[in-house]
């Protein structure tokens, strides 16, 4: 017959080889008509290697799928952790921004001029233009550009000295417009940023109007100190005089008592009680 359930089909079945071992074969049957006669042609192929390869591929596929699932689960956990860290970082950033805004508001409302200066004396931050300076924007400039040369040199010296300790000084600034002298109080405080690098916080306050009052207070303080020293000197002199006036009669009393005791000891029958009283007088003197 030219047709049938096996004609034109490929069938994989187990088979035993001629050497006796089992293997997998693929068989196919086809019908051929020659001179009105039907011939059946069958073929058998050994597919043991192919089946083994398929099994290995299936095994590798399952193993890879398992690895993918495990890796996917790890990535999902990592993503969750990252999402949590992102939420925490966002909260921290919001808190930092809020803190920076509050700090900026506080610094901006400080009446004194506050400057952050790098180790090479370059201005990194300023809450406004420093007093007695003609510059409107000082960030990025050197401190020597703030004031005229004499005042700038004095500020440079303060920054050099302030690398190890807090320094404070009044700096006199000569104005070129003939307005006279201006006086600013400058405080330099070093802050450690890196192990070998320091920055400085400068607080500058204009005390030109306070200067006369300060000098008056200094004169009053000097007068008070002078009066106190005068009183101490008078007290010392009086104490010296009193000491001298007391020492003279006491010395005389002691000398006379000593002479009386020596005279008493030369007598044959000297009362012991009198000699004892003279000794007490000498000791008390």
mmCIF file of C-alpha atoms in Angstrom:
data_model
loop_
_atom_site.group_PDB
_atom_site.id
_atom_site.type_symbol
_atom_site.label_atom_id
_atom_site.label_comp_id
_atom_site.label_asym_id
_atom_site.label_seq_id
_atom_site.Cartn_x
_atom_site.Cartn_y
_atom_site.Cartn_z
ATOM 1 C CA UNK A 1 0.000 0.000 0.000
ATOM 2 C CA UNK A 2 1.135 3.521 -0.677
ATOM 3 C CA UNK A 3 -0.324 4.832 2.556
ATOM 4 C CA UNK A 4 -0.481 3.656 6.101
ATOM 5 C CA UNK A 5 0.162 4.814 9.675
ATOM 6 C CA UNK A 6 3.917 4.248 9.338
ATOM 7 C CA UNK A 7 4.425 5.405 5.741
ATOM 8 C CA UNK A 8 6.288 8.697 5.650
ATOM 9 C CA UNK A 9 6.689 8.877 9.446
ATOM 10 C CA UNK A 10 9.850 8.982 11.509
ATOM 11 C CA UNK A 11 9.791 6.894 14.640
ATOM 12 C CA UNK A 12 12.279 6.930 17.490
ATOM 13 C CA UNK A 13 12.527 3.621 19.298
ATOM 14 C CA UNK A 14 15.075 1.837 21.485
ATOM 15 C CA UNK A 15 17.007 -0.927 19.777
ATOM 16 C CA UNK A 16 19.754 -3.359 20.498
ATOM 17 C CA UNK A 17 22.892 -3.128 18.428
ATOM 18 C CA UNK A 18 24.594 -6.117 16.998
ATOM 19 C CA UNK A 19 27.245 -5.904 19.737
ATOM 20 C CA UNK A 20 24.460 -6.260 22.298
ATOM 21 C CA UNK A 21 24.228 -2.786 23.840
ATOM 22 C CA UNK A 22 20.992 -0.798 23.835
ATOM 23 C CA UNK A 23 20.683 2.460 21.976
ATOM 24 C CA UNK A 24 18.235 4.800 20.277
ATOM 25 C CA UNK A 25 17.400 4.561 16.585
ATOM 26 C CA UNK A 26 15.220 6.497 14.193
ATOM 27 C CA UNK A 27 13.320 4.465 11.618
ATOM 28 C CA UNK A 28 11.436 5.689 8.560
ATOM 29 C CA UNK A 29 9.401 3.850 5.933
ATOM 30 C CA UNK A 30 8.527 5.196 2.482
ATOM 31 C CA UNK A 31 6.547 3.638 -0.439
ATOM 32 C CA UNK A 32 7.854 3.729 -4.024
ATOM 33 C CA UNK A 33 5.867 2.635 -7.111
ATOM 34 C CA UNK A 34 7.865 1.088 -9.946
ATOM 35 C CA UNK A 35 6.109 -0.438 -13.012
ATOM 36 C CA UNK A 36 2.786 -0.467 -11.243
ATOM 37 C CA UNK A 37 4.361 -2.224 -8.377
ATOM 38 C CA UNK A 38 4.711 -0.769 -4.896
ATOM 39 C CA UNK A 39 7.978 -1.187 -3.068
ATOM 40 C CA UNK A 40 8.561 -0.259 0.558
ATOM 41 C CA UNK A 41 11.904 1.226 1.562
ATOM 42 C CA UNK A 42 12.893 1.411 5.206
ATOM 43 C CA UNK A 43 15.890 3.143 6.829
ATOM 44 C CA UNK A 44 17.281 3.025 10.338
ATOM 45 C CA UNK A 45 19.664 5.665 11.816
ATOM 46 C CA UNK A 46 21.510 5.468 15.103
ATOM 47 C CA UNK A 47 20.546 8.606 17.049
ATOM 48 C CA UNK A 48 22.084 7.672 20.406
ATOM 49 C CA UNK A 49 24.535 10.605 20.307
ATOM 50 C CA UNK A 50 21.797 13.029 19.314
ATOM 51 C CA UNK A 51 19.497 11.853 22.113
ATOM 52 C CA UNK A 52 22.361 12.110 24.609
ATOM 53 C CA UNK A 53 23.146 15.605 23.382
ATOM 54 C CA UNK A 54 19.479 16.581 23.697
ATOM 55 C CA UNK A 55 19.407 15.231 27.257
ATOM 56 C CA UNK A 56 22.549 17.190 28.106
ATOM 57 C CA UNK A 57 21.079 20.321 26.545
ATOM 58 C CA UNK A 58 17.870 19.834 28.503
ATOM 59 C CA UNK A 59 19.912 19.349 31.673
ATOM 60 C CA UNK A 60 21.952 22.488 30.970
ATOM 61 C CA UNK A 61 18.759 24.389 30.141
ATOM 62 C CA UNK A 62 17.182 23.347 33.456
ATOM 63 C CA UNK A 63 20.367 24.234 35.302
ATOM 64 C CA UNK A 64 20.544 27.631 33.605
ATOM 65 C CA UNK A 65 16.894 28.238 34.328
ATOM 66 C CA UNK A 66 17.525 27.441 37.994
ATOM 67 C CA UNK A 67 20.510 29.793 38.051
ATOM 68 C CA UNK A 68 18.423 32.487 36.368
ATOM 69 C CA UNK A 69 15.667 32.048 38.941
ATOM 70 C CA UNK A 70 18.162 32.202 41.817
ATOM 71 C CA UNK A 71 19.883 35.225 40.317
ATOM 72 C CA UNK A 72 16.524 36.863 39.696
ATOM 73 C CA UNK A 73 15.566 36.314 43.336
ATOM 74 C CA UNK A 74 18.897 37.809 44.455
ATOM 75 C CA UNK A 75 18.418 40.773 42.133
ATOM 76 C CA UNK A 76 14.905 41.294 43.459
ATOM 77 C CA UNK A 77 16.249 41.360 47.017
ATOM 78 C CA UNK A 78 19.018 43.722 45.938
ATOM 79 C CA UNK A 79 16.470 45.954 44.234
ATOM 80 C CA UNK A 80 14.375 46.036 47.412
ATOM 81 C CA UNK A 81 17.437 46.959 49.463
ATOM 82 C CA UNK A 82 18.362 49.649 46.951
ATOM 83 C CA UNK A 83 14.833 51.005 47.029
ATOM 84 C CA UNK A 84 15.009 51.149 50.827
ATOM 85 C CA UNK A 85 18.414 52.851 50.665
ATOM 86 C CA UNK A 86 17.047 55.309 48.115
ATOM 87 C CA UNK A 87 14.186 56.160 50.467
ATOM 88 C CA UNK A 88 16.637 56.623 53.353
ATOM 89 C CA UNK A 89 18.953 58.739 51.194
ATOM 90 C CA UNK A 90 16.038 60.873 50.066
ATOM 91 C CA UNK A 91 15.048 61.459 53.680
ATOM 92 C CA UNK A 92 18.654 62.290 54.585
ATOM 93 C CA UNK A 93 18.938 64.663 51.629
ATOM 94 C CA UNK A 94 15.700 66.372 52.627
ATOM 95 C CA UNK A 95 16.959 66.700 56.206
ATOM 96 C CA UNK A 96 20.332 68.017 54.977
ATOM 97 C CA UNK A 97 18.679 70.544 52.679
ATOM 98 C CA UNK A 98 16.437 71.677 55.511
ATOM 99 C CA UNK A 99 19.449 71.934 57.836
ATOM 100 C CA UNK A 100 21.428 73.837 55.216
ATOM 101 C CA UNK A 101 18.531 76.221 54.665
ATOM 102 C CA UNK A 102 18.231 76.863 58.404
ATOM 103 C CA UNK A 103 21.995 77.290 58.730
ATOM 104 C CA UNK A 104 22.056 79.620 55.732
ATOM 105 C CA UNK A 105 19.210 81.647 57.238
ATOM 106 C CA UNK A 106 21.027 81.885 60.578
ATOM 107 C CA UNK A 107 24.347 82.858 58.981
ATOM 108 C CA UNK A 108 22.668 85.376 56.677
ATOM 109 C CA UNK A 109 21.027 87.105 59.656
ATOM 110 C CA UNK A 110 24.234 87.401 61.669
ATOM 111 C CA UNK A 111 25.130 91.106 61.846
ATOM 112 C CA UNK A 112 28.846 90.309 61.680
ATOM 113 C CA UNK A 113 30.521 89.340 58.429
ATOM 114 C CA UNK A 114 31.368 85.618 58.365
ATOM 115 C CA UNK A 115 33.907 84.293 55.844
ATOM 116 C CA UNK A 116 35.202 80.788 55.164
ATOM 117 C CA UNK A 117 38.790 80.968 53.881
ATOM 118 C CA UNK A 118 40.902 78.166 52.381
ATOM 119 C CA UNK A 119 44.472 77.333 53.379
ATOM 120 C CA UNK A 120 45.785 79.483 50.494
ATOM 121 C CA UNK A 121 43.728 82.446 51.818
ATOM 122 C CA UNK A 122 41.049 82.235 49.128
ATOM 123 C CA UNK A 123 37.477 83.094 50.203
ATOM 124 C CA UNK A 124 35.165 80.096 49.836
ATOM 125 C CA UNK A 125 32.005 81.501 51.452
ATOM 126 C CA UNK A 126 30.738 84.855 52.680
ATOM 127 C CA UNK A 127 27.379 85.878 54.121
ATOM 128 C CA UNK A 128 27.827 89.311 52.589
ATOM 129 C CA UNK A 129 30.376 91.928 51.715
ATOM 130 C CA UNK A 130 32.839 92.521 54.619
ATOM 131 C CA UNK A 131 32.747 95.960 56.259
ATOM 132 C CA UNK A 132 34.991 98.664 54.847
ATOM 133 C CA UNK A 133 35.522 96.689 51.628
ATOM 134 C CA UNK A 134 34.824 98.098 48.185
ATOM 135 C CA UNK A 135 34.116 94.612 46.762
ATOM 136 C CA UNK A 136 30.499 93.551 46.348
ATOM 137 C CA UNK A 137 31.306 89.915 45.544
ATOM 138 C CA UNK A 138 34.190 88.404 47.508
ATOM 139 C CA UNK A 139 33.755 84.649 46.966
ATOM 140 C CA UNK A 140 36.700 83.300 44.982
ATOM 141 C CA UNK A 141 38.938 86.300 45.731
ATOM 142 C CA UNK A 142 42.037 86.423 47.899
ATOM 143 C CA UNK A 143 41.844 87.992 51.366
ATOM 144 C CA UNK A 144 44.528 90.517 50.374
ATOM 145 C CA UNK A 145 42.000 92.084 47.971
ATOM 146 C CA UNK A 146 39.521 93.057 50.699
ATOM 147 C CA UNK A 147 41.218 96.157 52.101
ATOM 148 C CA UNK A 148 44.145 98.496 51.363
ATOM 149 C CA UNK A 149 47.681 97.144 51.579
ATOM 150 C CA UNK A 150 48.452 97.840 55.265
ATOM 151 C CA UNK A 151 45.222 96.309 56.557
ATOM 152 C CA UNK A 152 45.502 93.420 54.053
ATOM 153 C CA UNK A 153 49.037 92.610 55.244
ATOM 154 C CA UNK A 154 47.877 92.597 58.858
ATOM 155 C CA UNK A 155 45.059 90.199 57.936
ATOM 156 C CA UNK A 156 47.547 87.954 56.117
ATOM 157 C CA UNK A 157 49.686 87.867 59.268
ATOM 158 C CA UNK A 158 46.675 86.887 61.338
ATOM 159 C CA UNK A 159 45.870 84.017 58.964
ATOM 160 C CA UNK A 160 49.485 82.828 59.138
ATOM 161 C CA UNK A 161 49.516 83.003 62.935
ATOM 162 C CA UNK A 162 46.013 81.555 63.198
ATOM 163 C CA UNK A 163 47.022 78.237 61.631
ATOM 164 C CA UNK A 164 47.589 76.836 65.145
ATOM 165 C CA UNK A 165 45.371 78.910 67.449
ATOM 166 C CA UNK A 166 42.504 81.391 67.577
ATOM 167 C CA UNK A 167 43.618 84.992 67.089
ATOM 168 C CA UNK A 168 41.728 88.256 67.480
ATOM 169 C CA UNK A 169 42.850 91.752 66.603
ATOM 170 C CA UNK A 170 41.579 95.236 65.811
ATOM 171 C CA UNK A 171 42.665 96.381 62.341
ATOM 172 C CA UNK A 172 42.685 100.050 61.360
ATOM 173 C CA UNK A 173 41.709 100.740 57.734
ATOM 174 C CA UNK A 174 42.594 104.029 56.038
ATOM 175 C CA UNK A 175 39.875 105.003 53.587
ATOM 176 C CA UNK A 176 40.933 106.740 50.371
ATOM 177 C CA UNK A 177 37.903 108.999 50.137
ATOM 178 C CA UNK A 178 39.062 111.126 53.061
ATOM 179 C CA UNK A 179 36.437 109.756 55.428
ATOM 180 C CA UNK A 180 39.120 108.950 57.978
ATOM 181 C CA UNK A 181 39.974 105.710 59.673
ATOM 182 C CA UNK A 182 37.713 102.705 60.089
ATOM 183 C CA UNK A 183 38.345 100.045 62.701
ATOM 184 C CA UNK A 184 37.252 96.416 62.385
ATOM 185 C CA UNK A 185 37.485 93.636 64.935
ATOM 186 C CA UNK A 186 38.725 90.430 63.237
ATOM 187 C CA UNK A 187 38.611 86.955 64.778
ATOM 188 C CA UNK A 188 40.374 84.052 63.018
ATOM 189 C CA UNK A 189 39.554 80.468 64.002
ATOM 190 C CA UNK A 190 41.254 77.505 62.246
ATOM 191 C CA UNK A 191 39.206 74.420 61.391
ATOM 192 C CA UNK A 192 40.690 71.098 60.294
ATOM 193 C CA UNK A 193 39.293 69.783 57.003
ATOM 194 C CA UNK A 194 42.011 67.273 56.083
ATOM 195 C CA UNK A 195 44.970 65.954 58.039
ATOM 196 C CA UNK A 196 47.372 68.359 56.334
ATOM 197 C CA UNK A 197 44.986 71.110 55.254
ATOM 198 C CA UNK A 198 43.307 73.801 57.340
ATOM 199 C CA UNK A 199 40.592 76.297 56.592
ATOM 200 C CA UNK A 200 39.697 79.403 58.553
ATOM 201 C CA UNK A 201 36.511 81.012 59.791
ATOM 202 C CA UNK A 202 36.760 84.804 59.888
ATOM 203 C CA UNK A 203 34.312 86.918 61.869
ATOM 204 C CA UNK A 204 34.635 90.619 61.026
ATOM 205 C CA UNK A 205 32.800 93.382 62.890
ATOM 206 C CA UNK A 206 32.919 97.130 62.302
ATOM 207 C CA UNK A 207 33.693 98.801 65.643
ATOM 208 C CA UNK A 208 34.456 102.291 64.355
ATOM 209 C CA UNK A 209 31.581 103.847 66.318
ATOM 210 C CA UNK A 210 32.349 101.735 69.373
ATOM 211 C CA UNK A 211 36.023 102.703 69.405
ATOM 212 C CA UNK A 212 35.679 106.016 71.365
ATOM 213 C CA UNK A 213 33.466 104.292 73.931
ATOM 214 C CA UNK A 214 35.936 101.440 74.159
ATOM 215 C CA UNK A 215 38.819 103.861 74.697
ATOM 216 C CA UNK A 216 36.818 105.657 77.391
ATOM 217 C CA UNK A 217 36.150 102.329 79.098
ATOM 218 C CA UNK A 218 39.859 101.484 78.841
ATOM 219 C CA UNK A 219 40.768 104.850 80.418
ATOM 220 C CA UNK A 220 38.249 104.283 83.193
ATOM 221 C CA UNK A 221 39.603 100.794 83.720
ATOM 222 C CA UNK A 222 43.184 102.138 83.790
ATOM 223 C CA UNK A 223 42.138 104.817 86.308
ATOM 224 C CA UNK A 224 40.460 102.221 88.484
ATOM 225 C CA UNK A 225 43.557 100.034 88.367
ATOM 226 C CA UNK A 226 45.791 103.020 89.189
ATOM 227 C CA UNK A 227 43.595 103.992 92.144
ATOM 228 C CA UNK A 228 43.648 100.406 93.384
ATOM 229 C CA UNK A 229 47.443 100.317 93.095
ATOM 230 C CA UNK A 230 47.677 103.634 94.972
ATOM 231 C CA UNK A 231 45.516 102.249 97.781
ATOM 232 C CA UNK A 232 47.645 99.115 97.937
ATOM 233 C CA UNK A 233 50.794 101.249 98.081
ATOM 234 C CA UNK A 234 49.343 103.375 100.898
ATOM 235 C CA UNK A 235 48.301 100.257 102.786
ATOM 236 C CA UNK A 236 51.781 98.814 102.380
ATOM 237 C CA UNK A 237 53.416 101.967 103.643
ATOM 238 C CA UNK A 238 51.020 102.170 106.596
ATOM 239 C CA UNK A 239 51.612 98.503 107.431
ATOM 240 C CA UNK A 240 55.368 99.114 107.308
ATOM 241 C CA UNK A 241 55.056 102.084 109.678
ATOM 242 C CA UNK A 242 52.806 100.141 112.072
ATOM 243 C CA UNK A 243 55.229 97.220 112.011
ATOM 244 C CA UNK A 244 58.138 99.540 112.782
ATOM 245 C CA UNK A 245 56.265 101.244 115.641
ATOM 246 C CA UNK A 246 55.340 97.880 117.172
ATOM 247 C CA UNK A 247 58.716 96.207 116.658
ATOM 248 C CA UNK A 248 60.647 98.900 118.551
ATOM 249 C CA UNK A 249 58.885 98.602 121.958
ATOM 250 C CA UNK A 250 58.635 94.840 121.670
ATOM 251 C CA UNK A 251 62.370 94.630 120.987
ATOM 252 C CA UNK A 252 63.026 96.861 123.950
ATOM 253 C CA UNK A 253 60.765 94.722 126.165
ATOM 254 C CA UNK A 254 62.580 91.566 125.094
ATOM 255 C CA UNK A 255 66.035 93.095 125.651
ATOM 256 C CA UNK A 256 65.103 94.425 129.107
ATOM 257 C CA UNK A 257 63.614 91.076 130.116
ATOM 258 C CA UNK A 258 66.761 89.289 128.990
ATOM 259 C CA UNK A 259 68.931 91.715 130.993
ATOM 260 C CA UNK A 260 66.719 91.278 134.085
ATOM 261 C CA UNK A 261 66.980 87.468 133.844
ATOM 262 C CA UNK A 262 70.757 87.627 133.574
ATOM 263 C CA UNK A 263 70.921 89.917 136.609
ATOM 264 C CA UNK A 264 68.578 87.639 138.541
ATOM 265 C CA UNK A 265 70.739 84.585 137.839
ATOM 266 C CA UNK A 266 73.728 86.313 139.491
ATOM 267 C CA UNK A 267 71.866 86.507 142.839
ATOM 268 C CA UNK A 268 72.358 83.703 145.356
ATOM 269 C CA UNK A 269 68.685 83.117 146.182
ATOM 270 C CA UNK A 270 66.729 84.015 143.015
ATOM 271 C CA UNK A 271 63.027 83.030 143.055
ATOM 272 C CA UNK A 272 62.445 80.485 140.227
ATOM 273 C CA UNK A 273 58.948 81.836 139.518
ATOM 274 C CA UNK A 274 60.327 85.268 138.607
ATOM 275 C CA UNK A 275 62.910 83.771 136.219
ATOM 276 C CA UNK A 276 60.147 81.677 134.574
ATOM 277 C CA UNK A 277 57.957 84.773 134.067
ATOM 278 C CA UNK A 278 60.884 86.666 132.523
ATOM 279 C CA UNK A 279 61.379 83.766 130.102
ATOM 280 C CA UNK A 280 57.711 83.914 129.070
ATOM 281 C CA UNK A 281 58.016 87.689 128.503
ATOM 282 C CA UNK A 282 61.041 87.116 126.235
ATOM 283 C CA UNK A 283 59.213 84.376 124.255
ATOM 284 C CA UNK A 284 56.053 86.468 123.802
ATOM 285 C CA UNK A 285 58.094 89.515 122.710
#
